[in-house]
PDB file of C-alpha atoms in Angstrom:
ATOM      1  CA  MET M 177     -10.095  35.516 -65.643  1.00 70.00           C
ATOM      2  CA  VAL M 178      -8.877  38.818 -64.539  1.00 82.00           C
ATOM      3  CA  PRO M 179      -5.329  38.959 -64.187  1.00 94.00           C
ATOM      4  CA  ILE M 180      -3.634  39.029 -60.650  1.00 98.00           C
ATOM      5  CA  LEU M 181      -0.419  40.736 -61.231  1.00 98.00           C
ATOM      6  CA  ILE M 182       0.595  43.338 -63.492  1.00 98.00           C
ATOM      7  CA  SER M 183       4.330  44.272 -63.986  1.00 98.00           C
ATOM      8  CA  ALA M 184       6.248  47.673 -64.075  1.00 98.00           C
ATOM      9  CA  ALA M 185       6.531  48.019 -67.454  1.00 98.00           C
ATOM     10  CA  GLU M 186       3.067  47.238 -67.993  1.00 98.00           C
ATOM     11  CA  LEU M 187       1.497  49.199 -64.859  1.00 98.00           C
ATOM     12  CA  HIS M 188       3.938  52.326 -66.302  1.00 98.00           C
ATOM     13  CA  ALA M 189       2.206  51.725 -69.574  1.00 98.00           C
ATOM     14  CA  VAL M 190      -1.460  52.343 -68.103  1.00 97.00           C
ATOM     15  CA  LEU M 191      -0.830  54.196 -65.321  1.00 96.00           C
ATOM     16  CA  PRO M 192      -3.012  57.476 -66.031  1.00 93.00           C
ATOM     17  CA  THR M 193      -5.820  55.414 -65.911  1.00 96.00           C
ATOM     18  CA  VAL M 194      -5.696  52.987 -62.825  1.00 98.00           C
ATOM     19  CA  ARG M 195      -5.905  53.937 -59.292  1.00 98.00           C
ATOM     20  CA  VAL M 196      -2.696  52.857 -57.417  1.00 98.00           C
ATOM     21  CA  LEU M 197      -2.520  51.930 -53.783  1.00 98.00           C
ATOM     22  CA  ASP M 198       0.568  52.173 -51.628  1.00 98.00           C
ATOM     23  CA  VAL M 199       0.058  49.898 -48.307  1.00 98.00           C
ATOM     24  CA  ARG M 200       3.513  50.197 -47.019  1.00 97.00           C
ATOM     25  CA  TRP M 201       3.415  47.883 -43.816  1.00 97.00           C
ATOM     26  CA  THR M 202       5.385  45.635 -41.811  1.00 94.00           C
ATOM     27  CA  LEU M 203       5.195  44.376 -38.493  1.00 90.00           C
ATOM     28  CA  ALA M 204       8.665  45.666 -37.189  1.00 92.00           C
ATOM     29  CA  VAL M 205       7.322  49.378 -38.730  1.00 94.00           C
ATOM     30  CA  PRO M 206       3.804  49.643 -39.139  1.00 95.00           C
ATOM     31  CA  ASP M 207       3.429  53.408 -40.211  1.00 96.00           C
ATOM     32  CA  GLY M 208       4.581  53.406 -43.854  1.00 97.00           C
ATOM     33  CA  ARG M 209       3.708  56.543 -44.497  1.00 97.00           C
ATOM     34  CA  PRO M 210       7.236  58.539 -43.971  1.00 98.00           C
ATOM     35  CA  ALA M 211       8.642  56.005 -46.485  1.00 98.00           C
ATOM     36  CA  TYR M 212       5.516  56.784 -48.825  1.00 98.00           C
ATOM     37  CA  LEU M 213       6.340  60.595 -48.675  1.00 98.00           C
ATOM     38  CA  GLU M 214       9.993  59.804 -49.183  1.00 98.00           C
ATOM     39  CA  GLY M 215       8.730  58.035 -52.673  1.00 98.00           C
ATOM     40  CA  HIS M 216       5.774  56.240 -54.436  1.00 98.00           C
ATOM     41  CA  VAL M 217       4.655  55.225 -57.333  1.00 98.00           C
ATOM     42  CA  PRO M 218       3.066  58.751 -59.345  1.00 98.00           C
ATOM     43  CA  GLY M 219      -0.527  59.324 -58.394  1.00 97.00           C
ATOM     44  CA  ALA M 220      -0.154  55.801 -55.755  1.00 98.00           C
ATOM     45  CA  VAL M 221      -2.227  57.297 -52.440  1.00 98.00           C
ATOM     46  CA  TYR M 222      -1.259  55.705 -48.843  1.00 98.00           C
ATOM     47  CA  VAL M 223      -3.329  52.987 -47.567  1.00 98.00           C
ATOM     48  CA  ASP M 224      -3.023  52.520 -43.541  1.00 98.00           C
ATOM     49  CA  LEU M 225      -3.290  48.782 -42.889  1.00 98.00           C
ATOM     50  CA  ASP M 226      -4.007  49.023 -39.865  1.00 96.00           C
ATOM     51  CA  SER M 227      -6.431  51.975 -39.517  1.00 96.00           C
ATOM     52  CA  GLU M 228      -8.058  51.306 -42.929  1.00 98.00           C
ATOM     53  CA  LEU M 229      -8.068  47.532 -43.386  1.00 98.00           C
ATOM     54  CA  ALA M 230      -8.597  45.781 -39.903  1.00 97.00           C
ATOM     55  CA  ARG M 231     -10.671  47.174 -37.199  1.00 95.00           C
ATOM     56  CA  HIS M 232      -9.704  47.290 -34.090  1.00 89.00           C
ATOM     57  CA  GLY M 233     -11.511  44.454 -31.812  1.00 86.00           C
ATOM     58  CA  ALA M 234     -10.757  42.481 -28.137  1.00 92.00           C
ATOM     59  CA  PRO M 235      -7.779  40.313 -28.468  1.00 93.00           C
ATOM     60  CA  GLU M 236      -9.955  37.417 -28.318  1.00 95.00           C
ATOM     61  CA  ASP M 237     -11.004  38.893 -31.976  1.00 96.00           C
ATOM     62  CA  GLY M 238      -6.944  38.827 -33.233  1.00 95.00           C
ATOM     63  CA  ARG M 239      -5.289  41.798 -34.173  1.00 96.00           C
ATOM     64  CA  HIS M 240      -6.142  42.687 -37.276  1.00 96.00           C
ATOM     65  CA  PRO M 241     -10.217  41.014 -37.728  1.00 96.00           C
ATOM     66  CA  LEU M 242     -11.313  42.627 -40.584  1.00 96.00           C
ATOM     67  CA  PRO M 243     -12.693  45.857 -41.337  1.00 96.00           C
ATOM     68  CA  ASP M 244     -16.665  46.656 -40.936  1.00 95.00           C
ATOM     69  CA  PRO M 245     -18.080  47.033 -44.280  1.00 95.00           C
ATOM     70  CA  ALA M 246     -19.037  50.514 -44.110  1.00 96.00           C
ATOM     71  CA  ASP M 247     -15.385  51.687 -42.679  1.00 97.00           C
ATOM     72  CA  LEU M 248     -13.947  49.710 -45.799  1.00 97.00           C
ATOM     73  CA  GLN M 249     -15.740  51.739 -48.435  1.00 97.00           C
ATOM     74  CA  GLU M 250     -15.075  54.630 -46.657  1.00 98.00           C
ATOM     75  CA  SER M 251     -11.898  54.524 -46.527  1.00 98.00           C
ATOM     76  CA  ALA M 252     -12.365  53.199 -50.285  1.00 98.00           C
ATOM     77  CA  ARG M 253     -13.689  56.504 -51.217  1.00 98.00           C
ATOM     78  CA  GLY M 254     -11.099  58.243 -49.663  1.00 98.00           C
ATOM     79  CA  TRP M 255      -8.411  56.904 -51.792  1.00 98.00           C
ATOM     80  CA  GLY M 256     -10.150  57.915 -54.873  1.00 98.00           C
ATOM     81  CA  LEU M 257     -11.870  54.359 -55.953  1.00 98.00           C
ATOM     82  CA  ASP M 258     -14.771  54.700 -58.154  1.00 98.00           C
ATOM     83  CA  ASP M 259     -16.822  51.806 -59.705  1.00 97.00           C
ATOM     84  CA  GLY M 260     -15.092  50.549 -62.824  1.00 96.00           C
ATOM     85  CA  ASP M 261     -11.760  51.388 -61.481  1.00 97.00           C
ATOM     86  CA  THR M 262      -9.229  49.133 -62.162  1.00 98.00           C
ATOM     87  CA  ALA M 263      -6.814  49.104 -59.112  1.00 98.00           C
ATOM     88  CA  VAL M 264      -3.286  48.388 -58.743  1.00 98.00           C
ATOM     89  CA  VAL M 265      -1.975  47.827 -54.929  1.00 98.00           C
ATOM     90  CA  TYR M 266       1.728  47.153 -54.010  1.00 98.00           C
ATOM     91  CA  ASP M 267       3.879  47.796 -50.770  1.00 98.00           C
ATOM     92  CA  GLY M 268       7.454  47.788 -50.222  1.00 97.00           C
ATOM     93  CA  GLY M 269       8.297  44.575 -51.116  1.00 97.00           C
ATOM     94  CA  GLY M 270       6.960  41.457 -51.761  1.00 96.00           C
ATOM     95  CA  ASN M 271       3.472  42.429 -51.666  1.00 98.00           C
ATOM     96  CA  LEU M 272       2.915  40.464 -48.116  1.00 96.00           C
ATOM     97  CA  ALA M 273       1.000  43.429 -47.444  1.00 97.00           C
ATOM     98  CA  ALA M 274      -0.407  44.724 -50.286  1.00 98.00           C
ATOM     99  CA  ALA M 275      -2.448  40.848 -50.859  1.00 98.00           C
ATOM    100  CA  ARG M 276      -4.241  42.351 -47.617  1.00 98.00           C
ATOM    101  CA  THR M 277      -5.489  44.889 -49.246  1.00 98.00           C
ATOM    102  CA  TRP M 278      -6.449  42.872 -52.690  1.00 98.00           C
ATOM    103  CA  TRP M 279      -8.356  40.323 -51.019  1.00 97.00           C
ATOM    104  CA  LEU M 280     -10.061  42.870 -49.240  1.00 97.00           C
ATOM    105  CA  LEU M 281     -11.009  44.948 -52.994  1.00 97.00           C
ATOM    106  CA  ARG M 282     -11.895  41.274 -54.418  1.00 96.00           C
ATOM    107  CA  ASP M 283     -14.005  40.373 -51.621  1.00 96.00           C
ATOM    108  CA  ALA M 284     -16.395  43.560 -51.916  1.00 96.00           C
ATOM    109  CA  GLY M 285     -16.644  43.109 -54.982  1.00 95.00           C
ATOM    110  CA  VAL M 286     -14.217  45.324 -57.381  1.00 96.00           C
ATOM    111  CA  ALA M 287     -13.480  43.174 -60.390  1.00 94.00           C
ATOM    112  CA  ASP M 288     -10.253  44.073 -61.098  1.00 97.00           C
ATOM    113  CA  VAL M 289      -7.268  44.226 -58.354  1.00 98.00           C
ATOM    114  CA  ARG M 290      -3.908  43.882 -59.236  1.00 98.00           C
ATOM    115  CA  LEU M 291      -0.529  43.422 -57.773  1.00 98.00           C
ATOM    116  CA  LEU M 292       2.381  45.119 -58.722  1.00 98.00           C
ATOM    117  CA  ASP M 293       4.449  41.874 -58.758  1.00 98.00           C
ATOM    118  CA  GLY M 294       7.863  42.682 -57.470  1.00 98.00           C
ATOM    119  CA  ALA M 295       5.982  45.381 -55.413  1.00 98.00           C
ATOM    120  CA  LEU M 296       7.901  49.002 -55.269  1.00 98.00           C
ATOM    121  CA  PRO M 297      11.700  47.012 -56.057  1.00 98.00           C
ATOM    122  CA  ALA M 298      10.340  46.164 -59.680  1.00 98.00           C
ATOM    123  CA  TRP M 299       9.373  49.559 -60.244  1.00 98.00           C
ATOM    124  CA  THR M 300      12.370  51.225 -59.069  1.00 98.00           C
ATOM    125  CA  ALA M 301      14.487  48.382 -60.487  1.00 98.00           C
ATOM    126  CA  ALA M 302      13.005  49.325 -63.887  1.00 98.00           C
ATOM    127  CA  GLY M 303      14.366  52.896 -63.511  1.00 98.00           C
ATOM    128  CA  TYR M 304      11.130  54.743 -63.052  1.00 98.00           C
ATOM    129  CA  PRO M 305      10.759  57.475 -61.135  1.00 97.00           C
ATOM    130  CA  LEU M 306       8.911  58.205 -57.809  1.00 98.00           C
ATOM    131  CA  ALA M 307       7.063  60.478 -56.773  1.00 98.00           C
ATOM    132  CA  THR M 308       7.434  62.716 -53.849  1.00 98.00           C
ATOM    133  CA  GLY M 309       4.684  64.050 -51.008  1.00 97.00           C
ATOM    134  CA  PRO M 310       1.228  63.165 -50.256  1.00 95.00           C
ATOM    135  CA  GLU M 311      -1.323  62.423 -53.284  1.00 96.00           C
ATOM    136  CA  HIS M 312      -4.747  63.849 -53.120  1.00 94.00           C
ATOM    137  CA  PRO M 313      -7.084  62.412 -55.024  1.00 96.00           C
ATOM    138  CA  ALA M 314     -10.961  63.518 -55.685  1.00 96.00           C
ATOM    139  CA  ARG M 315     -13.456  61.843 -53.512  1.00 98.00           C
ATOM    140  CA  GLY M 316     -14.335  58.521 -55.277  1.00 98.00           C
ATOM    141  CA  SER M 317     -18.121  56.891 -54.994  1.00 98.00           C
ATOM    142  CA  VAL M 318     -17.274  52.823 -55.083  1.00 98.00           C
ATOM    143  CA  THR M 319     -19.965  50.600 -53.869  1.00 98.00           C
ATOM    144  CA  LEU M 320     -18.401  47.744 -52.157  1.00 97.00           C
ATOM    145  CA  ARG M 321     -20.625  44.276 -51.099  1.00 93.00           C
ATOM    146  CA  PRO M 322     -17.995  42.635 -48.754  1.00 86.00           C
ATOM    147  CA  ARG M 323     -18.437  39.375 -47.273  1.00 84.00           C
ATOM    148  CA  ARG M 324     -18.543  37.232 -50.735  1.00 83.00           C
ATOM    149  CA  SER M 325     -15.332  34.880 -50.937  1.00 88.00           C
ATOM    150  CA  ALA M 326     -14.825  31.641 -48.471  1.00 93.00           C
ATOM    151  CA  VAL M 327     -14.251  32.984 -45.137  1.00 96.00           C
ATOM    152  CA  LEU M 328     -13.446  30.404 -41.859  1.00 97.00           C
ATOM    153  CA  ASP M 329     -14.483  31.579 -38.178  1.00 97.00           C
ATOM    154  CA  ILE M 330     -12.285  29.490 -34.907  1.00 98.00           C
ATOM    155  CA  ASP M 331     -14.424  26.949 -35.108  1.00 98.00           C
ATOM    156  CA  SER M 332     -14.645  26.507 -38.409  1.00 97.00           C
ATOM    157  CA  ALA M 333     -10.717  26.497 -38.287  1.00 98.00           C
ATOM    158  CA  ALA M 334     -10.318  24.013 -36.486  1.00 98.00           C
ATOM    159  CA  ARG M 335     -12.225  21.749 -38.006  1.00 98.00           C
ATOM    160  CA  PHE M 336     -11.148  22.201 -41.443  1.00 98.00           C
ATOM    161  CA  PRO M 337      -8.085  19.942 -41.358  1.00 98.00           C
ATOM    162  CA  ASP M 338     -10.505  16.955 -40.979  1.00 97.00           C
ATOM    163  CA  GLY M 339     -11.181  17.440 -44.489  1.00 96.00           C
ATOM    164  CA  GLY M 340      -9.224  20.024 -45.809  1.00 98.00           C
ATOM    165  CA  VAL M 341      -6.011  21.214 -45.954  1.00 98.00           C
ATOM    166  CA  LEU M 342      -4.913  24.173 -43.546  1.00 98.00           C
ATOM    167  CA  LEU M 343      -1.823  26.221 -44.340  1.00 98.00           C
ATOM    168  CA  ASP M 344      -0.049  27.914 -41.647  1.00 98.00           C
ATOM    169  CA  ALA M 345       2.145  30.942 -43.446  1.00 98.00           C
ATOM    170  CA  ARG M 346       3.650  31.832 -41.069  1.00 98.00           C
ATOM    171  CA  ALA M 347       7.884  31.260 -40.718  1.00 97.00           C
ATOM    172  CA  GLY M 348       8.667  27.972 -39.537  1.00 97.00           C
ATOM    173  CA  GLU M 349       9.727  28.441 -36.616  1.00 97.00           C
ATOM    174  CA  ARG M 350       6.563  30.301 -35.210  1.00 98.00           C
ATOM    175  CA  TYR M 351       5.094  27.147 -36.398  1.00 98.00           C
ATOM    176  CA  ARG M 352       7.116  24.581 -34.763  1.00 98.00           C
ATOM    177  CA  GLY M 353       6.701  27.361 -31.341  1.00 97.00           C
ATOM    178  CA  GLU M 354      10.290  27.302 -30.816  1.00 97.00           C
ATOM    179  CA  THR M 355       9.744  30.840 -30.572  1.00 96.00           C
ATOM    180  CA  GLU M 356       6.090  33.604 -30.484  1.00 96.00           C
ATOM    181  CA  PRO M 357       7.486  37.282 -30.944  1.00 94.00           C
ATOM    182  CA  VAL M 358       3.954  38.453 -30.804  1.00 94.00           C
ATOM    183  CA  ASP M 359       1.326  36.347 -29.579  1.00 96.00           C
ATOM    184  CA  PRO M 360       0.497  34.586 -26.639  1.00 95.00           C
ATOM    185  CA  ARG M 361       1.239  31.410 -26.941  1.00 96.00           C
ATOM    186  CA  ALA M 362       3.546  29.106 -29.119  1.00 98.00           C
ATOM    187  CA  GLY M 363       2.637  26.945 -31.930  1.00 98.00           C
ATOM    188  CA  HIS M 364      -0.017  25.753 -34.377  1.00 98.00           C
ATOM    189  CA  ILE M 365      -3.470  24.997 -35.233  1.00 98.00           C
ATOM    190  CA  PRO M 366      -3.742  21.289 -34.703  1.00 98.00           C
ATOM    191  CA  GLY M 367      -4.096  19.650 -38.384  1.00 98.00           C
ATOM    192  CA  ALA M 368      -2.064  22.757 -39.865  1.00 98.00           C
ATOM    193  CA  VAL M 369       0.482  22.141 -42.561  1.00 98.00           C
ATOM    194  CA  SER M 370       3.385  24.564 -41.991  1.00 98.00           C
ATOM    195  CA  ALA M 371       3.509  26.928 -45.126  1.00 98.00           C
ATOM    196  CA  PRO M 372       5.791  30.189 -45.183  1.00 98.00           C
ATOM    197  CA  THR M 373       4.854  32.820 -47.009  1.00 97.00           C
ATOM    198  CA  SER M 374       8.519  33.861 -47.990  1.00 96.00           C
ATOM    199  CA  ASP M 375       8.311  29.958 -49.762  1.00 97.00           C
ATOM    200  CA  ASN M 376       5.824  32.035 -52.793  1.00 98.00           C
ATOM    201  CA  LEU M 377       8.571  34.533 -53.813  1.00 98.00           C
ATOM    202  CA  ALA M 378      11.554  34.352 -55.863  1.00 98.00           C
ATOM    203  CA  GLY M 379      14.654  35.602 -54.833  1.00 96.00           C
ATOM    204  CA  ASP M 380      13.893  39.617 -56.493  1.00 96.00           C
ATOM    205  CA  GLY M 381      10.324  39.228 -54.620  1.00 97.00           C
ATOM    206  CA  THR M 382       8.076  38.495 -57.410  1.00 98.00           C
ATOM    207  CA  PHE M 383       5.607  35.446 -57.650  1.00 98.00           C
ATOM    208  CA  LEU M 384       7.185  32.477 -58.237  1.00 98.00           C
ATOM    209  CA  PRO M 385       5.542  31.134 -61.876  1.00 98.00           C
ATOM    210  CA  VAL M 386       2.218  29.431 -61.893  1.00 98.00           C
ATOM    211  CA  ASP M 387       3.764  25.805 -62.342  1.00 98.00           C
ATOM    212  CA  ARG M 388       5.987  26.204 -59.636  1.00 98.00           C
ATOM    213  CA  LEU M 389       3.299  27.448 -57.497  1.00 98.00           C
ATOM    214  CA  ARG M 390       1.318  24.442 -58.090  1.00 98.00           C
ATOM    215  CA  GLU M 391       4.252  22.331 -57.644  1.00 98.00           C
ATOM    216  CA  ARG M 392       5.084  23.812 -53.796  1.00 98.00           C
ATOM    217  CA  PHE M 393       1.164  23.279 -52.681  1.00 98.00           C
ATOM    218  CA  THR M 394       0.547  19.937 -54.489  1.00 98.00           C
ATOM    219  CA  ALA M 395       4.141  18.292 -52.426  1.00 98.00           C
ATOM    220  CA  LEU M 396       1.556  19.968 -49.391  1.00 98.00           C
ATOM    221  CA  GLY M 397      -1.062  18.127 -49.635  1.00 97.00           C
ATOM    222  CA  VAL M 398      -3.503  20.441 -51.571  1.00 98.00           C
ATOM    223  CA  SER M 399      -5.210  18.984 -54.623  1.00 97.00           C
ATOM    224  CA  ALA M 400      -8.474  19.840 -56.738  1.00 94.00           C
ATOM    225  CA  ASP M 401     -10.410  17.259 -54.821  1.00 95.00           C
ATOM    226  CA  ARG M 402      -9.441  18.482 -51.210  1.00 96.00           C
ATOM    227  CA  PRO M 403     -10.773  22.286 -49.607  1.00 98.00           C
ATOM    228  CA  VAL M 404      -7.997  24.858 -48.852  1.00 98.00           C
ATOM    229  CA  ALA M 405      -7.545  27.500 -46.843  1.00 98.00           C
ATOM    230  CA  ALA M 406      -4.750  29.766 -45.245  1.00 98.00           C
ATOM    231  CA  TYR M 407      -3.620  31.647 -42.174  1.00 98.00           C
ATOM    232  CA  CYS M 408      -0.903  33.252 -40.684  1.00 98.00           C
ATOM    233  CA  GLY M 409      -0.461  35.357 -37.188  1.00 97.00           C
ATOM    234  CA  SER M 410      -3.186  37.907 -37.668  1.00 96.00           C
ATOM    235  CA  GLY M 411      -4.983  37.323 -41.392  1.00 95.00           C
ATOM    236  CA  VAL M 412      -2.274  39.518 -43.416  1.00 97.00           C
ATOM    237  CA  THR M 413       0.310  37.674 -44.628  1.00 96.00           C
ATOM    238  CA  ALA M 414      -2.116  34.733 -44.876  1.00 98.00           C
ATOM    239  CA  ALA M 415      -3.841  36.316 -47.965  1.00 98.00           C
ATOM    240  CA  HIS M 416      -0.468  36.511 -50.097  1.00 98.00           C
ATOM    241  CA  THR M 417      -0.676  32.660 -49.613  1.00 98.00           C
ATOM    242  CA  VAL M 418      -4.138  33.003 -50.997  1.00 98.00           C
ATOM    243  CA  VAL M 419      -3.084  34.970 -53.969  1.00 98.00           C
ATOM    244  CA  ALA M 420      -0.238  32.624 -54.607  1.00 98.00           C
ATOM    245  CA  LEU M 421      -2.786  29.417 -54.201  1.00 98.00           C
ATOM    246  CA  THR M 422      -5.271  31.554 -56.808  1.00 98.00           C
ATOM    247  CA  LEU M 423      -2.865  31.571 -58.947  1.00 98.00           C
ATOM    248  CA  ALA M 424      -1.950  27.869 -58.933  1.00 98.00           C
ATOM    249  CA  GLY M 425      -5.720  27.676 -60.119  1.00 97.00           C
ATOM    250  CA  PHE M 426      -6.965  26.911 -56.203  1.00 97.00           C
ATOM    251  CA  GLU M 427      -9.899  28.226 -54.557  1.00 96.00           C
ATOM    252  CA  PRO M 428      -8.888  29.008 -51.075  1.00 98.00           C
ATOM    253  CA  ALA M 429     -10.698  29.987 -48.177  1.00 97.00           C
ATOM    254  CA  LEU M 430      -8.930  32.360 -45.622  1.00 98.00           C
ATOM    255  CA  TYR M 431      -8.916  32.153 -41.597  1.00 98.00           C
ATOM    256  CA  PRO M 432      -8.788  36.498 -40.999  1.00 97.00           C
ATOM    257  CA  GLY M 433      -8.830  35.497 -37.110  1.00 97.00           C
ATOM    258  CA  SER M 434      -5.437  33.514 -37.521  1.00 98.00           C
ATOM    259  CA  TRP M 435      -2.915  32.601 -34.634  1.00 98.00           C
ATOM    260  CA  SER M 436      -3.720  35.761 -33.009  1.00 98.00           C
ATOM    261  CA  GLN M 437      -7.137  35.014 -32.718  1.00 98.00           C
ATOM    262  CA  TRP M 438      -6.546  31.102 -31.362  1.00 98.00           C
ATOM    263  CA  ALA M 439      -3.897  31.951 -29.484  1.00 98.00           C
ATOM    264  CA  ASN M 440      -6.193  34.120 -26.870  1.00 97.00           C
ATOM    265  CA  HIS M 441      -8.353  31.436 -26.360  1.00 97.00           C
ATOM    266  CA  PRO M 442      -6.902  29.359 -23.603  1.00 96.00           C
ATOM    267  CA  ASP M 443      -9.372  26.179 -24.414  1.00 97.00           C
ATOM    268  CA  ARG M 444      -8.216  26.048 -27.969  1.00 98.00           C
ATOM    269  CA  PRO M 445      -4.874  23.637 -27.930  1.00 97.00           C
ATOM    270  CA  ALA M 446      -1.790  24.389 -29.667  1.00 97.00           C
ATOM    271  CA  ALA M 447       0.599  22.191 -31.584  1.00 97.00           C
ATOM    272  CA  THR M 448       4.225  22.336 -31.514  1.00 97.00           C
ATOM    273  CA  GLY M 449       7.003  20.298 -34.028  1.00 96.00           C
ATOM    274  CA  GLN M 450       7.230  19.881 -37.843  1.00 94.00           C
ATOM    275  CA  ALA M 451       4.231  17.335 -37.551  1.00 90.00           C
ATOM    276  CA  PRO M 452       0.554  18.998 -38.022  1.00 90.00           C
ATOM    277  CA  ALA M 453      -0.726  17.352 -35.091  1.00 79.00           C
TER     278      ALA M 453
END
């Protein structure tokens, strides 16, 4: 199995031979380009999450629907990606946004995609240099074939808790319906289990060891004989939980529409409180 994570030291050792992608994005600061220009891993190409890793649809589609396959391929070629390349992805901290790129490229058939464990802070903490300004890679020729991974639509997400474990990767207060800063309704999909994305990480922003991830998900009801899937607010950070589940040895599905799609369908019920139902 191709490794999922790469350490700062490992990346530094192979830097000239891999394609590095900088996906700095947060809900509060969606445009990460200024921070990228101020300092990034040498050779890293900036990836715009909102315009390159999602398409813009109706509210009923959610805030970050999966990009059109042809558009994603065009973007990936613009990043300089060729068939057979190893891609290393990171963001400004925790890899909550970078995981979206990992999932999309793996789904599209790129065999070797890795997350810089600890993201950019791990690189700088190791004392490695940063480059400034834009990068201009030669245009790549990669061929992508998306839709290889398990994906839920809104109807299959509604049914999923009947026979599987549906994990809600948002903060606990959003799951419980105590607050909803972005989407039109508060609460969670009935039957979903609260599993905040932040609990996948250690204090330094690296992923927890595999055994601790497995313990975490097992305590939430995940097991080898039950299907598991994840959603979040708009399908971005849920990919991070997909990464963590994969590290722990499970085979998760992703609900890309997530709560932002569900909440825009008034006919879909919303549960509140700590209980799944």
